[in-house]
Amino acid sequence: MEYSNLRRQTIFMKKNLFDQGFLDEQFNQLEELQDESSPNFVEEVVDLFFKDSSRLLTNIEQAIDKYPQDFYRLDSLVHQFKGSGSSIGALRVKNECSVFKAHCNDRSLEGCRRSFQKIKREHATLKQKLESYFQLLRQVGPREHAVSSRK
Amino acid sequence: MASCRSLGGEIGAPAPHVLAVDDSSVDRAVISGILRSSQFRVTAVDSGKRALELLGSEPNVSMIITDYWMPEMTGYELLKKVKESSSLKEIPVVIMSSENVPTRINMCLEEGAEDFLLKPVQPSDVSRLCSRVLR
């Protein structure tokens, strides 16, 4: 009974992440790659993303505060951030990065600052939600990883 | 997912060895996962320079799949070096990029790239590569 409840919770949680636009199809593609030889593949990739992206966020913040502003470097940093976010299916993060890049193109520092705050919020929210999701998946157990990864 | 192993020819033949090149640790993990699920043997490196070092010491690379935008040496520059080398030029090179820039794509294809994949790369992209590139 408990197992069924946990399983239902993981399905519901994942559906919410998609319905609320936090994740897109790329996340499903990564889950499809999980098997007995890589049972935690998605969590490992997501961990890599949050390690990498925390570093990038620090670099972006430093670049924003630097004077004179180097919009080319800012764009390059956010491009990296957007790319790796896209690779894990982080839809809202990816979309806000596109907004940031548009502000870089317009050379709007104020626009970049506003967008950066949104990126940080989206990043933190996604991190918290995915941590909860993976924590629940761990409770369900490795058997469920293989089952839930199938469409 | 369809296995590319059978395209190696004989039953029991070793899996094709693919060299993946990307400065993003996330993208290296993703492309490695996709390639391994297609039964490729994968070595992933973070730069064109490291790729060339490995190619100099590893004789049996069946395909190179590289990101376009990398610091110091772009995927295009790596492609050129591979195609200019008498020992490496037969290795198929596939370029990946998150940007759909037609002039960039044409430039890579004209330089000898086998294919140009838009990121995020998906398993179906790799399945397509199996049948086209590794015959």
Coordinates of C-alpha atoms in Angstrom, one line a residue:
Chain A
M1 CA 0.0 0.0 0.0
E2 CA 2.8 2.3 1.0
Y3 CA 4.7 1.5 -2.2
S4 CA 1.7 2.3 -4.3
N5 CA 1.2 5.6 -2.6
L6 CA 4.8 6.5 -3.1
R7 CA 4.6 5.5 -6.7
R8 CA 1.5 7.6 -7.2
Q9 CA 3.2 10.6 -5.6
T10 CA 6.2 10.4 -7.9
I11 CA 4.0 10.2 -10.9
F12 CA 1.9 13.2 -9.6
M13 CA 5.0 15.2 -8.8
K14 CA 6.5 14.6 -12.2
K15 CA 3.3 15.5 -13.9
N16 CA 3.2 18.8 -12.0
L17 CA 6.7 19.6 -13.0
F18 CA 5.7 19.3 -16.6
D19 CA 2.3 21.0 -16.3
Q20 CA 3.8 24.0 -14.5
G21 CA 6.4 24.3 -17.2
F22 CA 9.4 23.5 -15.1
L23 CA 10.4 20.6 -17.3
D24 CA 10.0 19.7 -21.0
E25 CA 10.3 16.5 -23.1
Q26 CA 14.1 16.4 -22.8
F27 CA 13.7 15.3 -19.2
N28 CA 11.7 12.3 -20.4
Q29 CA 14.4 11.5 -23.0
L30 CA 17.0 11.4 -20.2
E31 CA 14.7 9.1 -18.1
E32 CA 14.4 6.8 -21.1
L33 CA 18.2 6.3 -20.9
Q34 CA 18.1 4.8 -17.4
D35 CA 18.5 1.1 -17.1
E36 CA 20.1 -1.4 -14.8
S37 CA 23.6 -0.3 -15.7
S38 CA 22.7 3.4 -15.2
P39 CA 19.8 3.4 -12.7
N40 CA 20.5 7.0 -11.4
F41 CA 21.5 8.5 -14.7
V42 CA 19.0 11.4 -14.6
E43 CA 19.8 12.3 -11.0
E44 CA 23.6 12.3 -11.8
V45 CA 23.1 14.5 -14.8
V46 CA 20.9 16.9 -12.9
D47 CA 23.5 17.0 -10.1
L48 CA 26.1 18.0 -12.6
F49 CA 23.8 20.7 -13.9
F50 CA 23.3 22.3 -10.5
K51 CA 27.0 22.1 -9.7
D52 CA 27.9 23.6 -13.1
S53 CA 25.2 26.2 -13.1
S54 CA 26.0 27.5 -9.6
R55 CA 29.4 28.3 -10.8
L56 CA 28.0 30.0 -13.9
L57 CA 25.6 32.0 -11.8
T58 CA 28.5 33.4 -9.8
N59 CA 30.4 34.3 -12.9
I60 CA 27.3 36.0 -14.5
E61 CA 26.7 38.0 -11.3
Q62 CA 30.4 39.2 -11.3
A63 CA 30.1 40.0 -15.0
I64 CA 26.9 42.1 -14.4
D65 CA 28.6 44.1 -11.6
K66 CA 31.7 44.7 -13.6
Y67 CA 32.2 48.1 -15.2
P68 CA 32.2 48.7 -18.1
Q69 CA 29.8 46.0 -18.9
D70 CA 30.9 43.3 -21.3
F71 CA 27.7 42.2 -23.0
Y72 CA 29.5 39.8 -25.2
R73 CA 30.9 37.9 -22.2
L74 CA 27.5 38.1 -20.4
D75 CA 25.8 36.6 -23.5
S76 CA 28.4 33.9 -23.7
L77 CA 28.0 32.9 -20.0
V78 CA 24.2 32.8 -20.2
H79 CA 24.5 30.9 -23.5
Q80 CA 26.4 28.2 -21.6
F81 CA 23.8 28.2 -18.8
K82 CA 20.9 28.0 -21.3
G83 CA 22.6 25.1 -23.1
S84 CA 23.1 22.9 -20.1
G85 CA 19.6 23.8 -18.8
S86 CA 18.2 22.8 -22.2
S87 CA 20.1 19.5 -22.0
I88 CA 18.2 18.5 -18.8
G89 CA 14.9 19.8 -19.9
A90 CA 14.8 22.8 -17.6
L91 CA 12.2 24.7 -19.6
R92 CA 11.6 27.8 -17.5
V93 CA 15.3 28.3 -16.9
K94 CA 16.0 28.0 -20.6
N95 CA 13.2 30.5 -21.5
E96 CA 14.4 33.1 -19.0
C97 CA 18.0 32.7 -20.4
S98 CA 16.5 33.6 -23.8
V99 CA 15.1 36.8 -22.3
F100 CA 18.4 37.6 -20.8
K101 CA 20.2 37.1 -24.1
A102 CA 17.7 39.5 -25.7
H103 CA 18.6 42.1 -23.1
C104 CA 22.3 41.6 -23.9
N105 CA 21.6 42.1 -27.5
D106 CA 19.8 45.3 -26.7
R107 CA 22.7 46.2 -24.3
S108 CA 20.2 46.8 -21.6
L109 CA 21.9 46.4 -18.2
E110 CA 18.7 47.0 -16.3
G111 CA 17.0 44.3 -18.4
C112 CA 19.9 41.9 -17.7
R113 CA 19.7 42.6 -14.0
R114 CA 15.9 41.9 -13.8
S115 CA 16.2 38.8 -15.9
F116 CA 19.1 37.5 -13.9
Q117 CA 17.0 37.7 -10.7
K118 CA 14.4 35.7 -12.4
I119 CA 16.9 33.1 -13.6
K120 CA 18.2 32.8 -10.0
R121 CA 14.6 32.3 -8.7
E122 CA 13.8 29.7 -11.4
H123 CA 17.1 27.9 -10.8
A124 CA 16.5 27.7 -7.0
T125 CA 12.9 26.6 -7.4
L126 CA 13.8 23.9 -9.9
K127 CA 16.6 22.7 -7.7
Q128 CA 14.3 22.4 -4.7
K129 CA 11.6 20.6 -6.7
L130 CA 13.9 18.2 -8.3
E131 CA 15.6 17.4 -5.0
S132 CA 12.2 16.5 -3.6
Y133 CA 11.4 14.4 -6.7
F134 CA 14.6 12.4 -6.6
Q135 CA 14.2 11.9 -2.8
L136 CA 10.8 10.4 -3.4
L137 CA 12.2 8.3 -6.2
R138 CA 14.8 6.9 -3.9
Q139 CA 12.1 5.9 -1.4
V140 CA 10.3 4.1 -4.2
G141 CA 13.4 2.2 -5.0
P142 CA 15.5 1.2 -8.0
R143 CA 12.8 -1.2 -9.5
E144 CA 10.6 1.8 -10.0
H145 CA 13.2 3.8 -11.8
A146 CA 13.2 1.4 -14.7
V147 CA 9.4 1.2 -14.7
S148 CA 8.8 4.9 -14.4
S149 CA 11.3 5.8 -17.1
R150 CA 9.2 4.0 -19.7
K151 CA 6.6 6.2 -21.4
Chain B
M1 CA 16.7 1.7 -28.3
A2 CA 18.2 0.2 -31.4
S3 CA 21.8 -1.0 -31.0
C4 CA 24.5 0.3 -33.3
R5 CA 26.7 -2.7 -32.4
S6 CA 25.4 -4.9 -35.2
L7 CA 26.6 -2.3 -37.7
G8 CA 30.1 -3.2 -36.7
G9 CA 29.7 -6.2 -39.0
E10 CA 30.5 -9.6 -37.3
I11 CA 28.8 -11.0 -34.3
G12 CA 31.0 -10.5 -31.3
A13 CA 32.9 -7.6 -32.9
P14 CA 33.8 -4.9 -30.4
A15 CA 31.4 -2.0 -30.1
P16 CA 32.3 1.0 -32.2
H17 CA 34.3 3.5 -30.2
V18 CA 33.1 7.1 -30.3
L19 CA 35.0 10.1 -29.1
A20 CA 32.7 12.8 -27.6
V21 CA 34.0 16.3 -27.3
D22 CA 32.2 19.0 -25.3
D23 CA 33.4 21.6 -22.8
S24 CA 30.1 21.3 -20.9
S25 CA 30.2 18.5 -18.3
V26 CA 26.4 18.2 -18.5
D27 CA 26.4 17.8 -22.2
R28 CA 29.3 15.3 -22.0
A29 CA 27.2 13.3 -19.6
V30 CA 24.1 13.4 -21.8
I31 CA 25.8 12.6 -25.1
S32 CA 27.8 9.8 -23.4
G33 CA 24.5 8.4 -21.9
I34 CA 22.8 8.5 -25.3
L35 CA 25.8 6.8 -27.1
R36 CA 26.2 4.1 -24.4
S37 CA 22.5 3.3 -24.6
S38 CA 23.1 2.7 -28.3
Q39 CA 25.9 0.2 -27.4
F40 CA 28.7 2.5 -28.4
R41 CA 31.9 2.5 -26.4
V42 CA 32.4 6.2 -25.4
T43 CA 35.4 8.3 -24.4
A44 CA 34.4 11.9 -23.5
V45 CA 36.8 14.8 -23.4
D46 CA 36.4 18.5 -22.7
S47 CA 38.4 20.1 -25.4
G48 CA 39.6 19.8 -29.0
K49 CA 43.2 19.7 -27.7
R50 CA 42.4 16.7 -25.5
A51 CA 40.6 15.1 -28.4
L52 CA 43.6 15.4 -30.7
E53 CA 45.9 13.9 -27.9
L54 CA 43.6 10.9 -27.6
L55 CA 43.3 10.5 -31.3
G56 CA 47.1 10.4 -31.5
S57 CA 47.2 7.4 -29.1
E58 CA 44.0 5.6 -29.7
P59 CA 43.9 3.9 -33.1
N60 CA 40.3 2.6 -33.1
V61 CA 38.0 5.6 -33.0
S62 CA 35.0 5.0 -35.2
M63 CA 33.4 8.4 -35.0
I64 CA 34.0 11.8 -33.4
I65 CA 31.0 13.8 -32.1
T66 CA 31.9 17.3 -31.1
D67 CA 30.3 20.5 -29.8
Y68 CA 30.8 23.5 -32.1
W69 CA 31.4 26.3 -29.5
M70 CA 34.3 25.5 -27.3
P71 CA 37.0 27.8 -25.9
E72 CA 40.5 27.7 -27.5
M73 CA 39.5 25.3 -30.3
T74 CA 36.0 25.2 -31.8
G75 CA 34.5 22.0 -33.1
Y76 CA 34.9 23.4 -36.6
E77 CA 38.7 23.9 -36.0
L78 CA 38.9 20.3 -34.6
L79 CA 37.0 19.1 -37.7
K80 CA 39.6 20.9 -40.0
K81 CA 42.5 19.4 -38.1
V82 CA 41.0 15.9 -38.4
K83 CA 40.3 16.2 -42.1
E84 CA 43.8 17.6 -42.7
S85 CA 45.4 14.6 -41.1
S86 CA 46.3 11.7 -43.3
S87 CA 45.8 9.3 -40.4
L88 CA 42.6 10.8 -39.1
K89 CA 40.7 12.1 -42.1
E90 CA 38.6 8.9 -42.7
I91 CA 37.0 9.2 -39.2
P92 CA 33.5 10.6 -39.5
V93 CA 33.0 13.8 -37.6
V94 CA 29.6 15.0 -36.4
I95 CA 29.1 18.5 -35.1
M96 CA 26.6 19.5 -32.3
S97 CA 25.4 23.0 -31.6
S98 CA 22.6 24.7 -29.7
E99 CA 22.3 27.3 -32.4
N100 CA 20.6 26.7 -35.8
V101 CA 22.8 28.9 -38.0
P102 CA 22.6 27.8 -41.7
T103 CA 26.0 29.4 -42.6
R104 CA 27.7 27.5 -39.8
I105 CA 26.0 24.3 -40.7
N106 CA 27.0 24.6 -44.4
M107 CA 30.6 25.6 -43.4
C108 CA 30.9 22.4 -41.4
L109 CA 29.4 20.1 -44.0
E110 CA 31.6 21.6 -46.7
E111 CA 34.6 21.0 -44.5
G112 CA 33.6 17.3 -44.4
A113 CA 31.4 16.9 -41.3
E114 CA 29.1 13.9 -41.7
D115 CA 26.2 15.6 -39.9
F116 CA 25.2 18.5 -37.8
L117 CA 23.0 17.9 -34.8
L118 CA 21.0 20.6 -32.9
K119 CA 21.2 20.4 -29.2
P120 CA 19.7 19.1 -27.0
V121 CA 20.8 15.9 -28.8
Q122 CA 18.2 13.1 -28.6
P123 CA 18.5 9.3 -28.9
S124 CA 16.7 9.4 -32.2
D125 CA 19.5 11.6 -33.6
V126 CA 22.1 9.0 -32.6
S127 CA 20.0 6.2 -34.1
R128 CA 20.0 8.1 -37.4
L129 CA 23.8 8.5 -37.2
C130 CA 24.2 4.7 -36.8
S131 CA 22.6 3.9 -40.0
R132 CA 24.2 6.7 -42.0
V133 CA 27.7 7.2 -40.6
L134 CA 28.8 3.8 -39.3
R135 CA 28.3 1.4 -42.3

